[in-house]
Amino acid sequence: MKTVATAKFLFITPLRGTQTYATEGNTIYSQSEVLEKRESRSLPNVGIVTVKTTGFNEDGTIVITFKRNVMVNQRGQAPVIPHAAIK
């Protein structure tokens, strides 16, 4: 048996527009910060995590900043998949 981590994006909110664009061939790096976590009001064993993510190009220039909410299983509540089902 193997425990599998799962997450479901609920929505994304752009935080900052920029005049710098990512183009083909750019290397994009990201940095994420957890802003908030809470239990789901409607689903047992599930939590909602709010994360702010900033994307940088190879020069360190910010190309995007956004906030997202992600629904995740609480610790110890992830689904268990039989070994035979994992390929």
CSV table of N, CA and C in Angstrom, one decimal:
chain,number,residue,atom,x,y,z
A,1,MET,N,0.8,-1.2,0.0
A,1,MET,CA,0.0,0.0,0.0
A,1,MET,C,0.9,1.2,0.0
A,2,LYS,N,0.4,2.3,-0.7
A,2,LYS,CA,1.2,3.5,-0.7
A,2,LYS,C,0.2,4.7,-0.5
A,3,THR,N,0.6,5.7,0.3
A,3,THR,CA,-0.3,6.8,0.5
A,3,THR,C,0.1,7.9,-0.6
A,4,VAL,N,-0.9,8.5,-1.2
A,4,VAL,CA,-0.7,9.4,-2.2
A,4,VAL,C,-1.2,10.8,-1.8
A,5,ALA,N,-0.4,11.8,-2.0
A,5,ALA,CA,-0.8,13.2,-1.7
A,5,ALA,C,-1.6,13.7,-2.9
A,6,THR,N,-2.7,14.4,-2.6
A,6,THR,CA,-3.5,14.9,-3.6
A,6,THR,C,-3.8,16.4,-3.3
A,7,ALA,N,-4.1,17.2,-4.3
A,7,ALA,CA,-4.4,18.6,-4.1
A,7,ALA,C,-5.4,19.0,-5.3
A,8,LYS,N,-6.3,19.9,-5.0
A,8,LYS,CA,-7.2,20.4,-6.1
A,8,LYS,C,-7.2,21.9,-6.0
A,9,PHE,N,-6.8,22.6,-7.1
A,9,PHE,CA,-6.9,24.0,-7.2
A,9,PHE,C,-8.3,24.5,-7.2
A,10,LEU,N,-8.6,25.4,-6.3
A,10,LEU,CA,-10.0,26.0,-6.2
A,10,LEU,C,-10.1,27.2,-7.1
A,11,PHE,N,-9.2,28.2,-6.9
A,11,PHE,CA,-9.2,29.3,-7.8
A,11,PHE,C,-7.8,30.1,-7.6
A,12,ILE,N,-7.5,30.9,-8.6
A,12,ILE,CA,-6.3,31.7,-8.7
A,12,ILE,C,-6.7,33.2,-8.8
A,13,THR,N,-6.0,34.0,-8.0
A,13,THR,CA,-6.3,35.5,-8.1
A,13,THR,C,-5.0,36.2,-8.5
A,14,PRO,N,-5.0,36.8,-9.7
A,14,PRO,CA,-3.8,37.6,-10.0
A,14,PRO,C,-3.6,38.7,-9.0
A,15,LEU,N,-2.3,39.0,-8.6
A,15,LEU,CA,-2.1,40.0,-7.6
A,15,LEU,C,-1.4,41.3,-8.2
A,16,ARG,N,-0.6,41.0,-9.3
A,16,ARG,CA,0.2,42.2,-9.8
A,16,ARG,C,0.4,42.0,-11.2
A,17,GLY,N,0.1,43.0,-12.0
A,17,GLY,CA,0.5,43.0,-13.4
A,17,GLY,C,1.9,43.4,-13.6
A,18,THR,N,2.5,43.1,-14.6
A,18,THR,CA,3.9,43.5,-14.8
A,18,THR,C,4.1,43.8,-16.3
A,19,GLN,N,5.1,44.6,-16.6
A,19,GLN,CA,5.4,45.0,-18.0
A,19,GLN,C,6.5,44.0,-18.5
A,20,THR,N,7.0,43.1,-17.7
A,20,THR,CA,8.0,42.1,-18.1
A,20,THR,C,7.3,40.8,-18.5
A,21,TYR,N,7.6,40.3,-19.6
A,21,TYR,CA,6.9,39.1,-20.1
A,21,TYR,C,7.9,37.9,-20.2
A,22,ALA,N,7.3,36.7,-19.9
A,22,ALA,CA,8.1,35.5,-20.1
A,22,ALA,C,8.0,35.1,-21.5
A,23,THR,N,9.1,34.8,-22.2
A,23,THR,CA,9.0,34.4,-23.6
A,23,THR,C,9.6,33.0,-23.7
A,24,GLU,N,9.4,32.4,-24.9
A,24,GLU,CA,10.0,31.1,-25.2
A,24,GLU,C,11.4,31.1,-24.9
A,25,GLY,N,11.9,30.1,-24.2
A,25,GLY,CA,13.3,30.0,-23.9
A,25,GLY,C,13.7,30.5,-22.6
A,26,ASN,N,12.8,31.3,-21.9
A,26,ASN,CA,13.1,31.8,-20.6
A,26,ASN,C,13.1,30.7,-19.6
A,27,THR,N,13.9,30.8,-18.6
A,27,THR,CA,13.8,29.9,-17.4
A,27,THR,C,13.0,30.6,-16.3
A,28,ILE,N,12.0,30.0,-15.8
A,28,ILE,CA,11.1,30.6,-14.8
A,28,ILE,C,11.3,29.9,-13.5
A,29,TYR,N,11.5,30.7,-12.5
A,29,TYR,CA,11.6,30.1,-11.1
A,29,TYR,C,10.5,30.7,-10.3
A,30,SER,N,10.1,29.9,-9.3
A,30,SER,CA,9.0,30.4,-8.5
A,30,SER,C,9.3,30.3,-7.0
A,31,GLN,N,8.6,31.1,-6.2
A,31,GLN,CA,8.8,31.1,-4.8
A,31,GLN,C,7.3,31.2,-4.2
A,32,SER,N,7.0,30.3,-3.3
A,32,SER,CA,5.6,30.3,-2.8
A,32,SER,C,5.7,30.4,-1.3
A,33,GLU,N,4.7,31.1,-0.7
A,33,GLU,CA,4.5,31.3,0.7
A,33,GLU,C,3.1,31.0,1.1
A,34,VAL,N,3.0,30.1,2.2
A,34,VAL,CA,1.7,29.8,2.7
A,34,VAL,C,1.2,31.0,3.5
A,35,LEU,N,0.0,31.5,3.1
A,35,LEU,CA,-0.5,32.7,3.8
A,35,LEU,C,-1.5,32.3,4.9
A,36,GLU,N,-2.3,31.2,4.6
A,36,GLU,CA,-3.3,30.8,5.6
A,36,GLU,C,-3.7,29.4,5.4
A,37,LYS,N,-4.2,28.7,6.4
A,37,LYS,CA,-4.7,27.4,6.3
A,37,LYS,C,-5.9,27.3,7.2
A,38,ARG,N,-6.9,26.5,6.8
A,38,ARG,CA,-8.1,26.3,7.6
A,38,ARG,C,-8.7,25.0,7.2
A,39,GLU,N,-9.6,24.5,8.0
A,39,GLU,CA,-10.4,23.3,7.7
A,39,GLU,C,-11.5,23.6,6.8
A,40,SER,N,-11.9,22.7,5.9
A,40,SER,CA,-13.0,22.9,5.1
A,40,SER,C,-14.3,22.9,5.9
A,41,ARG,N,-15.2,23.8,5.6
A,41,ARG,CA,-16.5,23.9,6.3
A,41,ARG,C,-17.4,22.8,5.9
A,42,SER,N,-17.2,22.2,4.7
A,42,SER,CA,-18.2,21.3,4.1
A,42,SER,C,-17.7,19.8,4.0
A,43,LEU,N,-16.3,19.7,3.9
A,43,LEU,CA,-15.8,18.4,3.7
A,43,LEU,C,-14.9,17.9,4.9
A,44,PRO,N,-15.2,16.8,5.5
A,44,PRO,CA,-14.4,16.4,6.6
A,44,PRO,C,-13.0,15.9,6.1
A,45,ASN,N,-12.0,16.0,6.9
A,45,ASN,CA,-10.7,15.5,6.6
A,45,ASN,C,-10.0,16.3,5.4
A,46,VAL,N,-10.5,17.5,5.1
A,46,VAL,CA,-10.0,18.3,4.0
A,46,VAL,C,-9.6,19.7,4.6
A,47,GLY,N,-8.5,20.2,4.1
A,47,GLY,CA,-8.2,21.6,4.5
A,47,GLY,C,-8.0,22.5,3.2
A,48,ILE,N,-8.1,23.8,3.5
A,48,ILE,CA,-7.9,24.8,2.4
A,48,ILE,C,-6.7,25.6,2.7
A,49,VAL,N,-5.7,25.6,1.8
A,49,VAL,CA,-4.5,26.4,2.0
A,49,VAL,C,-4.4,27.5,1.0
A,50,THR,N,-4.1,28.7,1.5
A,50,THR,CA,-4.0,29.9,0.6
A,50,THR,C,-2.5,30.1,0.5
A,51,VAL,N,-2.0,30.2,-0.8
A,51,VAL,CA,-0.6,30.3,-1.1
A,51,VAL,C,-0.4,31.5,-2.0
A,52,LYS,N,0.6,32.3,-1.8
A,52,LYS,CA,1.0,33.4,-2.7
A,52,LYS,C,2.3,32.9,-3.4
A,53,THR,N,2.3,33.0,-4.8
A,53,THR,CA,3.4,32.5,-5.6
A,53,THR,C,3.9,33.7,-6.4
A,54,THR,N,5.2,33.8,-6.5
A,54,THR,CA,5.8,34.9,-7.3
A,54,THR,C,6.7,34.1,-8.3
A,55,GLY,N,6.6,34.5,-9.6
A,55,GLY,CA,7.4,33.9,-10.6
A,55,GLY,C,8.5,34.9,-11.1
A,56,PHE,N,9.7,34.4,-11.3
A,56,PHE,CA,10.9,35.3,-11.7
A,56,PHE,C,11.5,34.7,-13.0
A,57,ASN,N,12.0,35.5,-13.8
A,57,ASN,CA,12.8,35.0,-15.0
A,57,ASN,C,14.2,34.8,-14.5
A,58,GLU,N,15.1,34.4,-15.5
A,58,GLU,CA,16.4,34.1,-15.2
A,58,GLU,C,17.3,35.3,-14.7
A,59,ASP,N,16.8,36.5,-14.9
A,59,ASP,CA,17.4,37.7,-14.4
A,59,ASP,C,17.0,38.1,-13.0
A,60,GLY,N,16.0,37.4,-12.5
A,60,GLY,CA,15.5,37.7,-11.2
A,60,GLY,C,14.3,38.7,-11.2
A,61,THR,N,13.9,39.1,-12.4
A,61,THR,CA,12.8,40.0,-12.6
A,61,THR,C,11.5,39.3,-12.4
A,62,ILE,N,10.6,39.9,-11.6
A,62,ILE,CA,9.2,39.3,-11.4
A,62,ILE,C,8.4,39.4,-12.6
A,63,VAL,N,7.9,38.2,-13.1
A,63,VAL,CA,7.0,38.2,-14.3
A,63,VAL,C,5.6,37.9,-13.9
A,64,ILE,N,5.3,37.4,-12.7
A,64,ILE,CA,3.9,37.1,-12.3
A,64,ILE,C,3.9,37.0,-10.8
A,65,THR,N,2.8,37.4,-10.2
A,65,THR,CA,2.5,37.2,-8.8
A,65,THR,C,1.0,36.8,-8.7
A,66,PHE,N,0.7,35.8,-8.0
A,66,PHE,CA,-0.7,35.4,-7.8
A,66,PHE,C,-0.9,34.7,-6.5
A,67,LYS,N,-2.2,34.6,-6.1
A,67,LYS,CA,-2.6,33.9,-4.9
A,67,LYS,C,-3.5,32.8,-5.3
A,68,ARG,N,-3.4,31.7,-4.7
A,68,ARG,CA,-4.3,30.5,-5.1
A,68,ARG,C,-4.7,29.8,-3.8
A,69,ASN,N,-5.9,29.2,-3.9
A,69,ASN,CA,-6.4,28.4,-2.9
A,69,ASN,C,-6.4,26.9,-3.3
A,70,VAL,N,-5.9,26.1,-2.5
A,70,VAL,CA,-5.7,24.7,-2.8
A,70,VAL,C,-6.4,23.8,-1.7
A,71,MET,N,-7.2,22.9,-2.2
A,71,MET,CA,-7.9,21.9,-1.3
A,71,MET,C,-7.0,20.7,-1.1
A,72,VAL,N,-6.6,20.3,0.1
A,72,VAL,CA,-5.7,19.2,0.3
A,72,VAL,C,-6.3,18.3,1.4
A,73,ASN,N,-5.9,17.1,1.4
A,73,ASN,CA,-6.2,16.2,2.5
A,73,ASN,C,-5.4,16.5,3.7
A,74,GLN,N,-6.1,16.4,4.9
A,74,GLN,CA,-5.4,16.7,6.1
A,74,GLN,C,-4.4,15.6,6.4
A,75,ARG,N,-3.4,15.9,7.2
A,75,ARG,CA,-2.4,14.9,7.5
A,75,ARG,C,-3.0,13.6,8.0
A,76,GLY,N,-2.5,12.5,7.4
A,76,GLY,CA,-3.0,11.2,7.8
A,76,GLY,C,-4.3,10.8,7.1
A,77,GLN,N,-4.9,11.7,6.2
A,77,GLN,CA,-6.2,11.4,5.6
A,77,GLN,C,-6.1,11.2,4.1
A,78,ALA,N,-4.9,11.1,3.6
A,78,ALA,CA,-4.7,10.9,2.1
A,78,ALA,C,-5.2,9.5,1.8
A,79,PRO,N,-5.7,9.3,0.5
A,79,PRO,CA,-6.1,8.0,0.1
A,79,PRO,C,-5.0,7.0,0.0
A,80,VAL,N,-5.3,5.7,0.3
A,80,VAL,CA,-4.3,4.7,0.2
A,80,VAL,C,-4.6,3.9,-1.1
A,81,ILE,N,-3.5,3.7,-1.9
A,81,ILE,CA,-3.7,3.0,-3.2
A,81,ILE,C,-2.9,1.6,-3.0
A,82,PRO,N,-3.6,0.5,-3.4
A,82,PRO,CA,-2.9,-0.8,-3.3
A,82,PRO,C,-1.6,-0.8,-4.2
A,83,HIS,N,-0.6,-1.5,-3.8
A,83,HIS,CA,0.7,-1.5,-4.5
A,83,HIS,C,0.5,-1.9,-6.0
A,84,ALA,N,-0.4,-2.9,-6.2
A,84,ALA,CA,-0.6,-3.4,-7.6
A,84,ALA,C,-1.2,-2.3,-8.5
A,85,ALA,N,-1.8,-1.3,-8.0
A,85,ALA,CA,-2.4,-0.3,-8.9
A,85,ALA,C,-1.4,0.8,-9.3
A,86,ILE,N,-0.2,0.8,-8.7
A,86,ILE,CA,0.8,1.8,-9.0
A,86,ILE,C,1.7,1.3,-10.1
A,87,LYS,N,1.8,2.0,-11.1
A,87,LYS,CA,2.7,1.6,-12.3
A,87,LYS,C,3.8,2.5,-12.5
